[in-house]
Amino acid sequence: MFPVILILSWHFAVVLTGSRLIPEPYEVAVMMWDFAFGGIYDDAFSASLPVHFWVSVQRVYGGFLLAVVTAVPLGLMIGRFAVLRAMLDPTLSLLRPVPVTAWLPLSMIFFGLGPKSAIFLVFLGAFYPILLNTIFGVKSVDEKLFEAAAMLGCKGSQLFQAVVIPAAIPQIFNGLRLGLGFAWILIVVGEMTGVPEGLGAVIMDGRTLSRTDLVITGMIVIGITGFLSDRLIVLLNNRLLQWSPQHHA
């Protein structure tokens, strides 16, 4: 119901103000159809959605998965071992407030113009939410669980498998949801690095060409894809945490 109200409000706001800068919902719908299937404007963006969408998906999930395989193990270790936390926490706390957009010039120096810079920026955006939530999840584990596991002869890697990971999974999934959300946000910034294809590149082209309908179309596609991606993580979360209904999202 709310999306319908939002679209109607958008329509009447444009009509009443007589704005020529913001298109009506119908114009955006036409643009979305042409972007996906072509046959209306017959320009460079017609029927180009599959190409731009697939390229952006690869970059988002490439950077996100790189962040997962880096941040989750590191977060488990930092959360469990105080010595490691004391060594790394000052550096991580120093780097974390630096906006990802500030890394844009350096990413272009490190990786040049192209998709590697976009993947790097997506990685940075997803890394810290996953890392911090993993650390918090491990630190929140009740010490009595460790004592009980030790009494049963559980130690070393068995302790991680039997106690740490199961207890920290709810917080890890919170980090995954936040990280993937930031990944989709930052794909627009990442594709400002001179790449010719991608949803972020389409939005930047729309801005350059004063094609507001194209900009909004790119935003809608990113929003829908980000929502569906989040639903997939929620489904996986609920599947793995069937034993803990209170942690279902």
XYZ file of C-alpha atoms in Angstrom:
249
model
C 0.000 0.000 0.000
C 2.749 2.439 0.933
C 4.558 2.158 -2.447
C 1.258 3.110 -4.173
C 0.895 6.140 -1.890
C 4.504 7.102 -2.587
C 4.026 6.883 -6.370
C 0.784 8.912 -6.242
C 2.459 11.547 -4.068
C 5.339 11.714 -6.537
C 2.919 12.109 -9.462
C 0.858 14.885 -7.895
C 3.943 16.702 -6.600
C 5.374 16.873 -10.141
C 2.013 17.915 -11.638
C 1.309 20.608 -9.049
C 4.792 22.121 -9.152
C 5.079 21.899 -12.929
C 8.673 20.756 -12.556
C 10.494 19.826 -15.737
C 13.501 18.484 -13.868
C 11.734 15.557 -12.192
C 9.840 13.147 -14.488
C 6.451 11.689 -13.654
C 6.219 8.025 -12.605
C 4.789 7.130 -16.029
C 7.847 8.571 -17.789
C 10.144 6.569 -15.527
C 8.098 3.424 -16.209
C 8.528 4.004 -19.954
C 12.252 4.497 -19.440
C 12.469 1.278 -17.411
C 10.727 -0.673 -20.164
C 13.041 0.739 -22.827
C 16.076 0.113 -20.599
C 15.038 -3.508 -20.195
C 13.514 -4.378 -23.573
C 14.121 -1.459 -25.964
C 11.786 -0.455 -28.774
C 10.908 3.041 -27.532
C 13.833 5.490 -27.543
C 16.258 3.340 -29.554
C 19.353 4.961 -28.042
C 22.516 3.665 -26.390
C 20.619 2.636 -23.253
C 17.798 0.734 -24.966
C 17.677 -2.964 -23.988
C 20.988 -2.575 -22.149
C 19.735 -3.522 -18.663
C 20.951 -7.169 -18.795
C 24.513 -6.092 -19.580
C 24.703 -3.326 -16.952
C 22.894 -5.417 -14.350
C 25.130 -8.464 -14.742
C 28.310 -6.390 -14.608
C 27.217 -4.625 -11.405
C 26.111 -7.889 -9.777
C 29.548 -9.390 -10.409
C 31.275 -6.374 -8.869
C 28.966 -6.174 -5.860
C 29.136 -9.854 -5.023
C 32.838 -10.039 -5.856
C 33.650 -7.290 -3.351
C 31.096 -8.587 -0.839
C 32.350 -12.185 -0.881
C 35.926 -10.945 -0.567
C 34.842 -8.979 2.505
C 33.091 -12.046 3.955
C 36.068 -14.401 3.607
C 38.323 -11.718 5.112
C 36.186 -10.141 7.827
C 34.466 -13.198 9.330
C 37.625 -15.224 10.166
C 39.406 -12.062 11.315
C 36.431 -11.066 13.461
C 36.281 -14.516 15.052
C 39.960 -14.334 15.956
C 39.856 -10.748 17.222
C 36.725 -11.391 19.253
C 38.174 -14.499 20.872
C 41.761 -13.471 21.574
C 42.340 -10.324 23.634
C 45.995 -10.056 22.586
C 45.080 -9.932 18.912
C 42.303 -7.447 19.678
C 44.762 -5.167 21.495
C 47.149 -5.328 18.524
C 44.651 -4.642 15.737
C 41.875 -2.592 17.314
C 43.726 0.779 17.306
C 44.532 0.473 13.596
C 41.020 -0.667 12.673
C 39.493 2.121 14.772
C 41.719 4.634 12.966
C 40.804 3.436 9.472
C 37.094 2.767 10.039
C 35.916 6.437 10.174
C 37.593 7.227 6.828
C 34.770 7.505 4.254
C 34.935 4.953 1.460
C 34.606 7.802 -1.040
C 37.934 9.153 0.271
C 39.559 5.963 -0.983
C 38.384 6.630 -4.543
C 41.536 8.452 -5.756
C 43.815 5.879 -4.113
C 41.836 2.977 -5.560
C 42.345 4.422 -9.024
C 46.094 4.655 -8.323
C 46.287 1.135 -6.881
C 44.104 -0.634 -9.441
C 43.809 1.816 -12.322
C 40.633 2.733 -14.167
C 38.329 -0.238 -14.346
C 36.348 -2.833 -12.419
C 39.078 -3.664 -9.876
C 38.700 -0.223 -8.299
C 34.934 -0.722 -8.012
C 35.382 -4.132 -6.384
C 37.919 -2.680 -3.941
C 35.544 0.097 -2.851
C 32.665 -2.352 -2.435
C 34.978 -4.569 -0.377
C 35.860 -1.666 1.937
C 32.219 -0.714 2.399
C 31.188 -4.253 3.336
C 34.267 -5.148 5.384
C 33.761 -3.101 8.551
C 30.075 -3.904 9.241
C 30.806 -7.619 8.889
C 33.981 -7.415 10.978
C 32.485 -5.389 13.838
C 29.340 -7.501 14.083
C 31.405 -10.692 14.083
C 33.638 -9.349 16.860
C 30.592 -8.275 18.874
C 28.973 -11.681 18.367
C 32.040 -13.520 19.668
C 32.516 -11.186 22.640
C 28.848 -11.644 23.569
C 29.227 -15.416 24.023
C 28.580 -16.370 27.646
C 31.794 -17.501 29.337
C 29.847 -20.318 30.971
C 29.489 -21.904 27.546
C 33.262 -22.028 27.213
C 33.573 -23.538 30.684
C 30.954 -26.175 29.895
C 32.645 -27.016 26.596
C 36.043 -27.318 28.313
C 34.580 -29.716 30.874
C 33.390 -31.873 27.959
C 36.883 -31.928 26.497
C 36.236 -29.386 23.755
C 39.231 -27.188 22.934
C 41.087 -25.479 20.096
C 39.344 -25.558 16.734
C 36.576 -27.714 18.235
C 35.732 -24.827 20.550
C 35.197 -22.522 17.571
C 33.069 -25.073 15.764
C 30.939 -26.092 18.747
C 30.592 -22.836 20.703
C 31.948 -19.665 19.104
C 30.495 -19.898 15.605
C 26.967 -21.094 16.573
C 26.677 -18.417 19.268
C 27.992 -15.658 17.007
C 25.978 -16.559 13.881
C 23.050 -14.162 14.609
C 25.409 -11.184 14.833
C 27.404 -12.386 11.831
C 24.229 -12.396 9.751
C 23.412 -8.883 10.949
C 26.826 -7.871 9.655
C 26.221 -9.643 6.347
C 22.947 -7.788 5.834
C 24.551 -4.437 6.628
C 27.608 -5.216 4.521
C 25.588 -6.230 1.471
C 23.457 -3.101 1.827
C 26.573 -0.926 1.840
C 27.929 -2.900 -1.124
C 24.939 -1.909 -3.269
C 25.184 1.682 -2.053
C 28.842 1.912 -2.958
C 28.596 0.351 -6.391
C 27.594 3.786 -7.707
C 30.764 5.302 -6.245
C 32.829 2.367 -7.456
C 31.586 2.741 -11.003
C 32.614 6.380 -11.070
C 36.145 5.130 -11.777
C 35.776 5.241 -15.540
C 34.032 1.939 -16.210
C 31.725 2.062 -19.263
C 29.202 -0.499 -17.994
C 27.252 -1.023 -14.780
C 24.231 0.453 -13.039
C 26.367 3.070 -11.328
C 27.856 4.049 -14.691
C 24.325 4.385 -16.108
C 23.349 6.703 -13.255
C 26.442 8.838 -13.822
C 25.713 8.981 -17.568
C 22.144 10.011 -16.792
C 23.423 12.829 -14.616
C 25.831 14.004 -17.315
C 23.108 13.924 -19.978
C 20.467 15.484 -17.671
C 18.395 12.309 -18.112
C 16.672 12.276 -14.730
C 14.403 9.436 -15.815
C 17.491 7.314 -16.479
C 18.974 8.223 -13.094
C 15.778 7.222 -11.275
C 15.556 4.022 -13.320
C 19.054 3.034 -12.213
C 18.155 3.837 -8.610
C 15.032 1.685 -8.758
C 16.894 -1.282 -10.249
C 19.567 -1.043 -7.542
C 16.901 -0.738 -4.845
C 14.964 -3.783 -6.025
C 18.113 -5.878 -6.458
C 19.417 -4.850 -3.044
C 16.080 -5.764 -1.460
C 16.039 -9.207 -3.100
C 19.652 -9.773 -2.057
C 18.756 -8.932 1.523
C 15.810 -11.360 1.403
C 18.178 -14.145 0.315
C 20.396 -13.531 3.347
C 17.318 -13.461 5.603
C 16.171 -16.811 4.191
C 19.624 -18.305 4.791
C 19.685 -16.823 8.300
C 16.303 -18.350 9.172
C 17.332 -21.692 7.673
C 20.557 -21.937 9.659
C 18.923 -20.659 12.852
C 15.894 -22.931 12.850
C 16.930 -23.965 16.343
C 16.631 -20.349 17.556
C 13.295 -18.763 16.480
C 14.035 -15.556 18.415
C 16.862 -14.858 15.976
C 14.700 -15.161 12.863
C 14.705 -11.961 10.810
